[in-house]
XYZ file of N, CA and C in Angstrom:
159
model
N 0.826 -1.189 0.000
C 0.000 0.000 0.000
C 0.867 1.248 0.000
N 0.482 2.178 -0.811
C 1.211 3.441 -0.838
C 0.293 4.569 -0.388
N 0.887 5.559 0.196
C 0.109 6.704 0.665
C -0.067 7.700 -0.476
N -1.264 8.234 -0.561
C -1.542 9.244 -1.575
C -1.479 10.614 -0.900
N -0.676 11.494 -1.470
C -0.515 12.829 -0.921
C -1.106 13.827 -1.903
N -2.036 14.635 -1.410
C -2.662 15.642 -2.250
C -1.886 16.949 -2.109
N -1.000 17.182 -3.056
C -0.127 18.345 -2.999
C -0.905 19.632 -3.248
N -1.856 19.603 -4.151
C -2.568 20.829 -4.514
C -3.347 21.413 -3.335
N -3.925 20.562 -2.497
C -4.675 21.091 -1.354
C -3.731 21.772 -0.350
N -2.563 21.205 -0.176
C -1.568 21.823 0.720
C -1.101 23.159 0.153
N -0.915 23.196 -1.165
C -0.499 24.452 -1.800
C -1.581 25.521 -1.632
N -2.836 25.124 -1.788
C -3.943 26.068 -1.621
C -4.006 26.591 -0.194
N -3.776 25.716 0.781
C -3.774 26.145 2.185
C -2.681 27.180 2.438
N -1.486 26.927 1.919
C -0.367 27.852 2.085
C -0.667 29.181 1.398
N -1.245 29.100 0.200
C -1.568 30.300 -0.562
C -2.584 31.153 0.203
N -3.590 30.491 0.761
C -4.615 31.194 1.529
C -4.012 31.842 2.776
N -3.146 31.118 3.446
C -2.503 31.637 4.653
C -1.655 32.865 4.318
N -0.925 32.808 3.211
C -0.122 33.944 2.780
C -0.994 35.155 2.466
N -2.134 34.914 1.813
C -3.059 36.006 1.496
C -3.562 36.674 2.768
N -3.912 35.870 3.773
C -4.392 36.416 5.037
C -3.301 37.233 5.733
N -2.060 36.747 5.686
C -0.955 37.475 6.308
C -0.732 38.810 5.613
N -0.779 38.810 4.280
C -0.607 40.057 3.527
C -1.738 41.027 3.835
N -2.959 40.501 3.926
C -4.108 41.343 4.229
C -3.961 41.995 5.595
N -3.557 41.225 6.586
C -3.407 41.786 7.928
C -2.283 42.813 7.963
N -1.207 42.577 7.211
C -0.116 43.550 7.153
C -0.598 44.842 6.498
N -1.363 44.722 5.429
C -1.898 45.891 4.737
C -2.873 46.644 5.636
N -3.669 45.893 6.368
C -4.630 46.502 7.288
C -3.900 47.300 8.370
N -2.810 46.775 8.883
C -2.023 47.474 9.900
C -1.425 48.753 9.332
N -0.956 48.693 8.074
C -0.383 49.882 7.442
C -1.439 50.982 7.304
N -2.647 50.593 6.885
C -3.725 51.575 6.759
C -4.072 52.179 8.114
N -4.098 51.346 9.126
C -4.445 51.822 10.466
C -3.404 52.831 10.968
N -2.145 52.575 10.667
C -1.097 53.515 11.085
C -1.178 54.807 10.282
N -1.523 54.696 9.001
C -1.576 55.876 8.139
C -2.788 56.753 8.458
N -3.936 56.118 8.683
C -5.172 56.858 8.956
C -5.822 56.348 10.234
N -5.288 56.713 11.370
C -5.878 56.219 12.622
C -7.263 56.818 12.865
N -8.171 55.962 13.292
C -9.514 56.406 13.649
C -9.895 55.800 14.978
N -10.846 56.432 15.637
C -11.306 55.888 16.915
C -12.509 54.971 16.736
N -12.901 54.742 15.482
C -14.040 53.867 15.173
C -13.645 52.398 15.394
N -14.526 51.621 16.030
C -14.224 50.210 16.290
C -14.769 49.272 15.222
N -15.881 49.635 14.600
C -16.493 48.780 13.591
C -15.680 48.848 12.298
N -15.166 47.711 11.801
C -14.310 47.751 10.614
C -15.007 48.294 9.370
N -16.305 48.023 9.205
C -17.025 48.535 8.034
C -17.127 50.049 8.068
N -17.464 50.593 9.232
C -17.569 52.045 9.375
C -16.203 52.701 9.222
N -15.187 52.025 9.723
C -13.836 52.544 9.621
C -13.440 52.681 8.150
N -13.761 51.648 7.368
C -13.446 51.665 5.944
C -14.239 52.739 5.219
N -15.503 52.900 5.583
C -16.320 53.941 4.966
C -15.787 55.327 5.280
N -15.336 55.525 6.501
C -14.803 56.826 6.899
C -13.547 57.198 6.121
N -12.779 56.206 5.724
C -11.568 56.471 4.952
C -11.923 57.096 3.611
N -12.991 56.589 2.968
C -13.309 56.989 1.609
C -14.367 58.106 1.518
N -14.888 58.550 2.654
C -15.837 59.659 2.622
C -15.118 60.959 2.317
N -15.830 61.856 1.617
C -15.240 63.151 1.321
C -15.192 63.989 2.587
N -14.066 64.594 2.814
C -13.913 65.469 3.972
C -14.377 66.869 3.615
N -15.068 67.522 4.546
C -15.556 68.884 4.298
C -14.529 69.906 4.665
């Protein structure tokens, strides 16, 4: 009996993990660049793109 190894699923897991790490790094950069006191992430994102008066 030989073991079957599914390489593509492992590659997809690694790819997904890398995407999440990049996203969190980008999110931290945005937070440092435009700090807000808003806690809700959706509202925080909306506040970034709203026109300032």
